[in-house]
């Protein structure tokens, strides 16, 4: 054990006080009951105000190992007599050294023979931030906010600037100028393709869109399963089957992993559309060989070649959501990959992480909210009421952005281009919601996130609401796979630690 960061102040600042005490003639059973009730690891035995002993969990274990019942054992016999004590001005580092030297977990704090408090190893570790070497060196913020856990060259999100990029290119610029497949190539190969490379990449993708026959045979079963059809869950299940043959990447090579990644990204839209159609009682639509990724996806969903404006709007959404730093699903994929597991496990895990409303499950809820508000005159009261009653406004707030989410800004433009009364109404809701959040959640800097206008764009292009989150998965899967390959190329097992904050062990096992 070593002091890795000196604690501030003295033990008087961190000790527990008042202390749970007992008199020497009390029984161990009575004192132990008081320990349990107060959830502490020791009772100080006092004669008046003077500490004369300390009963710790170790004494209880000693007693339990013998034959004397706790109801008959007296503290004067069973508690540790004349315990070491420390004065209140002791520095936490010195207290820790005493504990280490003497093997104690608790030290009474005494001044002029009077018991003032009790300092425990846990107090020292948690409050004074003096840590045994097997503890993390710094306190970790809840939800790992602001903690960098890996290095990546795939992209970066700059929350204060409202900027994000993929391999140095501004992501909204890419969405404005390039196709989904070009950005996919950028993430996988590290560069944007020239015309020849783009054609070769499209050729490579085309056959990989097909669902293998053995998986196709199982899809009707999956689509019918479950009381409620949750397309993302069905996608996860079918993808798990499709990836059954994928070997742990530790047992393969980079080429095989890339091939699995290409298949995964190419086939996910086909699986999504097929499951949706099967659940509607319709036959799946085969991929269209002439259509690009986004247009083909829309085509497979409703069987019609989509208007170019719809295909392009979807493509821009897909480019904007292809990757986004160390979001929960990407982190999940990298953690799974770090164990050497197969790509299928990493992607299935990432789909699971994406399914939660705090991550990817919000765009349909944002749309539901807009519809529930219904009219302009109800907006202010509705939003106020929701926030005051502790609800979250779906499509607002972000862990990283402290200003407008650039994806939301661009999707608002995409929605405006598609037109529709709802965009105007949504813009009014956006302004009101930001005002309400500023007033009721001051200092939190809450603005619309990608999901707010994503729902509107997808609604305007005719995407069924159940498919909003799976559509997000169909784009983010490219980012996941790029991260899996990056992790595999320079891997170390991701295995962090946790702070133990329960009562001090060991607790005597009853019986
Ligand atoms: N509506 C109301 N209050 C909110 C919202 C919201 N949408 N978002 C955050 N807050 C408040 C919280 O209540 C909290 O207030 P408090 O300090 O009074 O308790 C404060 O802002 C900070 O919230 P956290 O939960 O700590 O923020 P965190 O960074 O953990 O959460 C998240 C980010 C999950 C996106 C959150 O803003 C949220 O729940 N938004 C709604 C769901 C949503 O839109 N999800 C899609 C996210 S985008 C994506 O993943 C692609």
XYZ file of C-alpha atoms and ligand atoms in Angstrom:
562
model
C 0.000 0.000 0.000
C 1.311 3.475 -0.700
C 0.112 7.013 -0.518
C -0.403 8.079 -4.088
C -1.876 11.496 -3.421
C -1.487 13.267 -0.090
C -4.788 13.940 1.603
C -5.724 17.464 2.508
C -6.230 18.527 6.132
C -6.221 16.213 9.130
C -8.125 13.177 10.281
C -10.429 15.549 12.197
C -11.800 16.570 8.780
C -12.675 13.057 7.727
C -13.393 11.056 10.896
C -16.875 9.767 11.736
C -18.371 11.391 14.774
C -20.203 10.633 16.991
C -18.848 7.111 17.272
C -20.834 3.972 18.012
C -19.714 3.041 21.534
C -20.387 0.392 24.167
C -19.399 -0.188 27.768
C -16.991 -3.021 28.739
C -19.672 -5.074 30.510
C -21.970 -5.226 27.467
C -22.182 -8.426 25.456
C -20.619 -8.839 22.025
C -24.073 -9.738 20.650
C -25.475 -6.364 21.749
C -22.522 -4.435 20.342
C -22.574 -6.415 17.080
C -26.286 -5.654 16.662
C -25.458 -1.948 17.053
C -22.703 -2.257 14.420
C -25.126 -3.783 11.965
C -27.774 -1.163 12.676
C -25.336 1.722 12.268
C -23.631 -0.026 9.289
C -20.173 0.470 10.762
C -17.233 -1.901 10.990
C -16.358 -1.331 14.650
C -17.603 -0.283 18.086
C -15.352 1.609 20.473
C -15.488 0.339 24.049
C -15.447 3.317 26.424
C -15.097 3.894 30.093
C -16.879 7.217 30.416
C -15.348 9.215 27.534
C -12.060 7.296 27.546
C -11.617 4.576 24.905
C -10.479 1.307 26.484
C -11.049 -1.123 23.666
C -12.347 -1.595 20.135
C -14.556 -4.358 18.791
C -13.971 -4.971 15.113
C -15.195 -7.509 12.633
C -11.965 -9.417 13.220
C -12.907 -9.887 16.890
C -16.292 -11.165 15.740
C -14.618 -13.707 13.494
C -12.362 -14.806 16.376
C -15.429 -15.266 18.535
C -17.320 -17.115 15.806
C -14.418 -19.547 15.464
C -14.731 -20.541 19.146
C -17.531 -21.993 21.204
C -18.585 -18.989 23.329
C -21.993 -17.652 22.226
C -21.949 -13.928 21.400
C -24.812 -13.416 23.848
C -22.509 -14.467 26.685
C -19.229 -12.976 25.513
C -18.352 -9.699 27.268
C -16.606 -6.863 25.496
C -14.117 -6.638 28.358
C -12.854 -10.065 27.244
C -13.435 -10.135 23.507
C -12.802 -6.595 22.269
C -9.216 -5.588 21.480
C -7.993 -3.837 24.620
C -6.102 -0.525 24.791
C -6.307 0.247 21.086
C -3.844 2.552 19.396
C -5.346 5.986 19.021
C -4.373 9.087 17.075
C -4.791 12.775 17.874
C -7.178 14.827 15.685
C -4.316 16.815 14.145
C -2.848 13.657 12.542
C -2.402 13.918 8.802
C -4.293 11.296 6.824
C -1.052 9.965 5.344
C 0.351 9.395 8.845
C -2.892 7.713 9.944
C -2.688 5.425 6.968
C 0.894 4.517 7.771
C -0.125 3.607 11.342
C -2.913 1.431 9.992
C -0.560 -0.244 7.576
C 2.119 -0.850 10.209
C -0.260 -2.236 12.806
C -2.702 -3.955 10.464
C -5.689 -1.908 11.653
C -8.722 -0.815 9.729
C -10.063 1.600 12.341
C -8.383 4.111 14.611
C -10.109 6.021 17.414
C -9.329 9.744 17.348
C -8.621 10.900 20.879
C -7.712 14.218 22.500
C -6.892 14.593 26.191
C -8.104 11.043 26.808
C -11.489 11.885 25.276
C -12.911 9.967 22.277
C -13.670 12.482 19.490
C -14.258 10.242 16.523
C -13.192 7.230 14.518
C -11.310 7.111 11.276
C -11.518 4.053 9.056
C -9.399 2.877 6.167
C -12.426 3.450 3.994
C -12.659 7.094 5.131
C -9.032 7.570 4.275
C -9.303 5.963 0.888
C -12.529 7.576 -0.136
C -12.403 11.018 1.402
C -8.748 11.781 1.869
C -8.038 10.178 -1.497
C -5.114 8.215 -0.243
C -5.182 4.987 -2.073
C -3.790 1.549 -1.712
C -1.805 0.747 -4.842
C -4.502 -1.633 -6.011
C -7.014 1.212 -6.114
C -7.458 3.503 -9.124
C -5.167 6.509 -8.841
C -7.864 9.109 -9.268
C -11.522 9.496 -8.504
C -13.525 8.665 -11.610
C -16.432 10.894 -12.597
C -19.843 9.289 -12.762
C -20.630 7.922 -16.192
C -16.909 8.306 -17.076
C -17.674 11.846 -18.177
C -14.612 13.466 -19.703
C -12.437 10.380 -19.186
C -10.347 9.408 -22.202
C -10.129 5.615 -22.255
C -8.429 4.957 -25.572
C -6.608 6.520 -28.451
C -8.332 6.741 -31.802
C -7.551 8.206 -35.189
C -11.065 7.605 -36.528
C -12.605 10.854 -35.407
C -13.235 13.279 -32.609
C -16.097 15.225 -31.057
C -15.414 18.728 -29.754
C -18.341 19.520 -27.557
C -17.657 23.166 -26.798
C -16.939 24.044 -30.414
C -19.931 22.083 -31.720
C -17.632 20.308 -34.183
C -16.913 16.697 -35.063
C -14.852 15.060 -37.744
C -14.022 11.747 -39.344
C -10.323 11.383 -40.023
C -9.906 15.163 -40.005
C -12.763 15.914 -42.429
C -15.657 17.895 -40.956
C -18.493 15.370 -40.765
C -21.227 17.813 -41.896
C -18.999 18.744 -44.874
C -18.709 15.073 -45.747
C -22.489 14.729 -45.422
C -22.921 17.706 -47.732
C -20.518 16.497 -50.411
C -19.930 12.756 -50.331
C -21.826 9.472 -50.475
C -22.283 7.070 -47.569
C -20.021 4.539 -49.252
C -17.240 7.136 -49.620
C -17.327 7.864 -45.902
C -17.479 4.148 -45.137
C -14.331 3.765 -47.272
C -12.768 6.688 -45.386
C -13.391 5.025 -42.035
C -12.190 1.597 -43.110
C -9.278 2.504 -45.375
C -8.175 5.794 -43.844
C -8.772 7.878 -46.991
C -11.556 9.041 -49.256
C -11.713 6.969 -52.444
C -11.001 8.337 -55.904
C -13.451 7.333 -58.647
C -11.788 3.997 -59.365
C -11.545 3.070 -55.682
C -15.183 4.099 -55.158
C -16.289 1.832 -58.015
C -14.238 -1.065 -56.667
C -15.649 -0.527 -53.201
C -19.226 -0.524 -54.545
C -18.464 -3.760 -56.429
C -17.137 -5.310 -53.242
C -20.215 -4.285 -51.243
C -22.894 -5.381 -53.735
C -22.812 -9.177 -53.226
C -22.339 -8.744 -49.482
C -25.803 -7.177 -49.188
C -27.386 -10.556 -49.796
C -28.591 -12.486 -46.778
C -27.076 -16.001 -46.758
C -29.711 -18.672 -47.449
C -29.462 -20.380 -44.048
C -30.080 -17.077 -42.251
C -32.879 -16.088 -44.617
C -34.658 -19.325 -43.774
C -34.797 -18.371 -40.097
C -35.921 -14.754 -40.562
C -39.703 -15.433 -40.665
C -39.378 -17.172 -37.306
C -37.493 -14.256 -35.778
C -39.911 -11.708 -37.239
C -42.853 -13.555 -35.679
C -41.202 -14.061 -32.302
C -42.028 -12.024 -29.272
C -45.285 -10.455 -28.138
C -44.175 -7.122 -29.450
C -42.067 -6.684 -32.546
C -38.958 -4.708 -31.684
C -37.053 -4.461 -34.968
C -33.724 -3.655 -33.320
C -33.984 -6.761 -31.130
C -34.920 -8.827 -34.163
C -31.936 -7.356 -35.995
C -29.649 -8.264 -33.104
C -30.992 -11.827 -33.067
C -30.693 -12.339 -36.808
C -27.247 -10.759 -36.948
C -26.116 -13.068 -34.147
C -27.113 -15.992 -36.328
C -25.464 -14.528 -39.391
C -22.206 -14.061 -37.496
C -22.204 -17.565 -35.988
C -19.140 -18.590 -37.970
C -17.063 -15.536 -37.061
C -14.014 -16.649 -35.114
C -12.463 -14.653 -32.255
C -10.307 -12.053 -33.970
C -7.333 -13.196 -31.896
C -7.479 -16.432 -33.878
C -7.773 -14.763 -37.270
C -5.964 -12.038 -39.163
C -6.686 -8.446 -40.099
C -7.895 -9.425 -43.588
C -10.477 -11.846 -42.261
C -11.661 -9.304 -39.706
C -12.053 -6.684 -42.438
C -13.989 -9.149 -44.597
C -16.362 -9.864 -41.697
C -16.730 -6.129 -41.113
C -17.586 -5.488 -44.772
C -20.223 -8.216 -44.724
C -21.655 -6.908 -41.467
C -22.037 -3.320 -42.682
C -23.402 -4.388 -46.057
C -25.999 -6.829 -44.766
C -27.462 -4.968 -41.788
C -29.871 -2.832 -43.888
C -31.023 -5.945 -45.766
C -31.720 -7.776 -42.503
C -33.554 -4.747 -41.066
C -35.778 -4.301 -44.105
C -36.471 -8.026 -44.498
C -37.504 -8.476 -40.858
C -39.755 -5.454 -41.028
C -41.480 -6.649 -44.184
C -41.886 -10.183 -42.885
C -43.527 -8.871 -39.738
C -45.914 -6.865 -41.954
C -46.775 -10.116 -43.752
C -44.843 -9.098 -46.881
C -42.019 -10.791 -48.731
C -38.528 -9.346 -48.328
C -37.296 -7.282 -51.264
C -33.963 -8.287 -52.789
C -31.230 -5.617 -52.815
C -31.290 -3.452 -55.954
C -27.963 -3.807 -57.784
C -28.095 -0.330 -59.299
C -28.877 1.637 -56.146
C -26.480 3.151 -53.634
C -26.527 2.151 -50.013
C -29.133 4.637 -48.767
C -31.473 4.421 -51.745
C -31.269 0.634 -51.709
C -32.195 0.548 -48.036
C -35.331 2.622 -48.636
C -36.108 0.436 -51.643
C -35.830 -2.748 -49.584
C -38.128 -1.275 -46.934
C -41.061 -0.380 -49.190
C -40.338 -2.033 -52.509
C -40.308 1.238 -54.500
C -37.288 3.031 -55.872
C -37.338 6.138 -53.649
C -37.379 9.735 -54.897
C -33.812 11.040 -55.149
C -34.529 13.727 -52.542
C -35.564 11.077 -50.013
C -32.564 8.877 -50.715
C -30.207 11.824 -50.381
C -31.826 13.012 -47.129
C -31.403 9.536 -45.664
C -27.844 9.325 -46.941
C -26.973 12.615 -45.242
C -28.450 11.355 -41.992
C -26.463 8.127 -42.309
C -23.209 9.993 -42.943
C -23.848 12.262 -39.966
C -24.355 9.316 -37.635
C -21.682 6.929 -38.913
C -19.370 7.600 -35.967
C -19.276 9.845 -32.923
C -16.405 9.443 -30.535
C -16.601 7.079 -27.604
C -20.367 6.893 -27.336
C -21.808 4.031 -25.274
C -22.271 1.568 -28.144
C -18.838 2.192 -29.651
C -17.265 1.802 -26.239
C -19.196 -1.451 -25.789
C -17.906 -2.756 -29.119
C -14.340 -1.885 -28.165
C -14.599 -3.460 -24.722
C -15.869 -6.709 -26.233
C -13.185 -6.593 -28.911
C -10.499 -6.024 -26.291
C -11.153 -9.527 -24.956
C -10.201 -11.007 -28.322
C -13.834 -11.971 -29.013
C -15.322 -12.185 -32.493
C -16.742 -9.243 -34.411
C -20.261 -10.675 -34.162
C -20.199 -10.434 -30.372
C -18.908 -6.864 -30.487
C -21.606 -5.723 -32.912
C -24.435 -7.566 -31.125
C -23.300 -5.921 -27.880
C -23.154 -2.523 -29.530
C -26.690 -2.954 -30.897
C -27.811 -3.705 -27.355
C -26.183 -0.532 -26.040
C -27.745 1.511 -28.815
C -31.241 0.283 -28.007
C -31.560 2.394 -24.856
C -33.510 5.665 -25.056
C -30.573 7.540 -23.535
C -28.541 6.591 -26.589
C -30.191 5.563 -29.828
C -33.736 4.852 -28.847
C -34.901 8.467 -28.803
C -35.827 9.649 -32.328
C -39.251 8.042 -32.388
C -39.826 9.291 -28.842
C -38.874 12.819 -29.912
C -41.436 12.586 -32.678
C -44.009 11.201 -30.254
C -43.339 14.195 -28.037
C -43.902 16.671 -30.863
C -47.165 14.946 -31.719
C -48.260 14.826 -28.109
C -47.682 18.556 -27.765
C -49.915 18.861 -30.790
C -50.343 22.612 -31.102
C -48.335 25.783 -30.601
C -50.423 27.124 -27.760
C -49.840 23.970 -25.689
C -46.061 23.817 -26.181
C -44.829 25.993 -23.338
C -47.063 24.443 -20.676
C -46.401 20.900 -21.917
C -42.631 21.282 -21.928
C -42.574 23.073 -18.585
C -44.768 20.450 -17.011
C -42.619 17.617 -18.368
C -39.350 19.063 -17.078
C -40.856 20.092 -13.738
C -42.156 16.571 -13.195
C -38.629 15.190 -13.776
C -39.105 13.896 -17.331
C -36.433 14.239 -19.974
C -37.252 15.966 -23.211
C -36.358 13.401 -25.824
C -33.958 14.719 -28.427
C -32.368 17.259 -26.084
C -29.141 17.223 -24.123
C -25.854 15.520 -24.809
C -22.945 14.256 -22.780
C -20.381 16.064 -24.899
C -22.059 18.973 -26.684
C -22.432 22.149 -24.664
C -23.762 24.005 -27.653
C -25.839 23.064 -30.707
C -25.198 19.521 -31.875
C -23.918 20.081 -35.453
C -25.846 16.992 -36.564
C -29.051 18.569 -35.370
C -28.240 21.826 -37.185
C -27.656 20.002 -40.447
C -30.654 17.710 -40.087
C -32.823 20.757 -39.467
C -31.686 22.031 -42.875
C -32.299 18.641 -44.457
C -35.803 18.618 -42.978
C -36.450 22.147 -44.223
C -35.359 21.115 -47.703
C -37.842 18.250 -47.606
C -40.367 20.780 -46.379
C -43.490 20.085 -44.452
C -45.523 21.989 -41.876
C -44.056 19.805 -39.170
C -40.591 21.330 -39.594
C -41.922 24.778 -38.757
C -43.769 23.413 -35.766
C -40.709 21.421 -34.661
C -38.555 24.534 -34.898
C -40.930 26.337 -32.573
C -40.832 23.411 -30.149
C -37.034 23.439 -30.329
C -36.837 27.144 -29.412
C -39.366 26.766 -26.593
C -37.720 23.628 -25.244
C -34.291 25.282 -25.157
C -35.844 28.268 -23.306
C -37.649 26.020 -20.813
C -34.513 23.924 -20.209
C -32.404 27.067 -19.774
C -34.847 28.338 -17.170
C -35.561 25.106 -15.300
C -32.135 23.464 -15.677
C -29.873 26.499 -15.446
C -26.229 25.952 -16.293
C -26.798 22.520 -17.894
C -26.509 23.845 -21.462
C -29.122 21.602 -23.046
C -29.747 21.881 -26.781
C -31.325 19.601 -29.375
C -29.253 16.538 -30.164
C -29.151 14.475 -33.343
C -32.320 12.625 -32.474
C -34.671 15.610 -32.483
C -34.514 16.323 -36.230
C -33.532 12.763 -37.148
C -37.055 11.638 -36.323
C -38.508 14.408 -38.452
C -36.289 13.727 -41.439
C -37.065 10.035 -41.325
C -40.761 10.704 -40.965
C -40.687 13.032 -43.964
C -39.045 10.380 -46.154
C -41.626 7.805 -45.109
C -39.456 5.652 -42.866
C -41.663 3.631 -40.505
C -41.218 4.827 -36.942
C -40.174 1.393 -35.641
C -37.210 1.506 -38.000
C -35.692 4.747 -36.734
C -33.280 3.153 -34.282
C -32.386 0.187 -36.541
C -31.633 2.725 -39.276
C -29.287 4.464 -36.874
C -27.658 1.052 -36.275
C -27.264 0.549 -40.045
C -25.085 3.618 -40.201
C -23.273 3.420 -36.857
C -22.265 -0.169 -37.598
C -19.585 1.235 -39.917
C -18.148 3.245 -37.024
C -18.370 0.250 -34.711
C -16.495 -1.932 -37.188
C -13.820 0.720 -37.768
C -13.325 0.892 -34.001
C -13.223 -2.890 -33.677
C -10.473 -3.045 -36.301
C -8.579 -0.188 -34.664
C -8.837 -1.878 -31.263
C -7.708 -5.220 -32.677
C -4.729 -3.603 -34.393
C -3.335 -2.345 -31.081
C -5.101 -4.213 -28.352
C -4.900 -4.299 -24.607
C -7.686 -5.839 -22.541
C -10.015 -3.117 -21.250
C -10.527 -3.990 -17.639
C -11.118 -1.013 -15.358
C -11.768 -1.034 -11.615
C -14.633 0.100 -9.399
C -14.704 1.817 -6.049
C -16.098 -0.490 -3.407
C -18.454 1.623 -1.289
C -20.293 -1.018 0.762
C -19.686 -1.697 4.468
C -16.180 -2.724 5.394
C -15.612 -6.481 4.984
C -15.165 -9.148 6.136
C -18.659 -9.758 7.440
C -19.051 -12.898 9.543
C -20.914 -15.537 7.575
C -23.866 -16.665 9.709
C -24.350 -20.322 10.577
N -34.527 16.923 -20.579
C -34.537 17.440 -19.336
N -33.457 17.496 -18.541
C -32.327 17.000 -19.026
C -32.226 16.445 -20.309
C -33.389 16.419 -21.106
N -33.374 15.909 -22.335
N -30.963 16.018 -20.527
C -30.283 16.287 -19.402
N -31.103 16.890 -18.504
C -30.745 17.374 -17.173
C -30.718 16.231 -16.189
O -31.974 16.047 -15.603
C -29.683 16.705 -15.201
O -30.297 17.645 -14.351
P -29.979 17.643 -12.787
O -28.530 18.056 -12.720
O -30.938 18.641 -12.249
O -30.192 16.255 -12.308
C -28.682 17.463 -16.074
O -29.420 17.886 -17.215
C -27.504 16.623 -16.527
O -28.025 15.392 -17.033
P -27.197 14.055 -17.112
O -28.137 12.922 -17.136
O -26.097 14.067 -16.111
O -26.534 14.214 -18.514
P -25.818 13.053 -19.279
O -24.651 13.651 -19.954
O -25.589 11.886 -18.404
O -26.944 12.604 -20.319
C -28.294 12.328 -22.221
C -26.940 12.841 -21.688
C -28.490 10.889 -21.785
C -28.297 12.388 -23.738
C -29.418 13.217 -21.642
O -29.242 14.538 -22.060
C -30.809 12.687 -21.968
O -31.330 11.852 -21.259
N -31.444 13.204 -23.095
C -32.734 12.723 -23.477
C -32.609 11.415 -24.267
C -31.996 11.609 -25.644
O -32.233 12.593 -26.323
N -31.180 10.616 -26.047
C -30.463 10.644 -27.306
C -29.048 11.055 -27.098
S -28.191 11.365 -28.573
C -27.458 9.876 -28.998
O -27.108 9.076 -28.213
C -27.273 9.598 -30.366
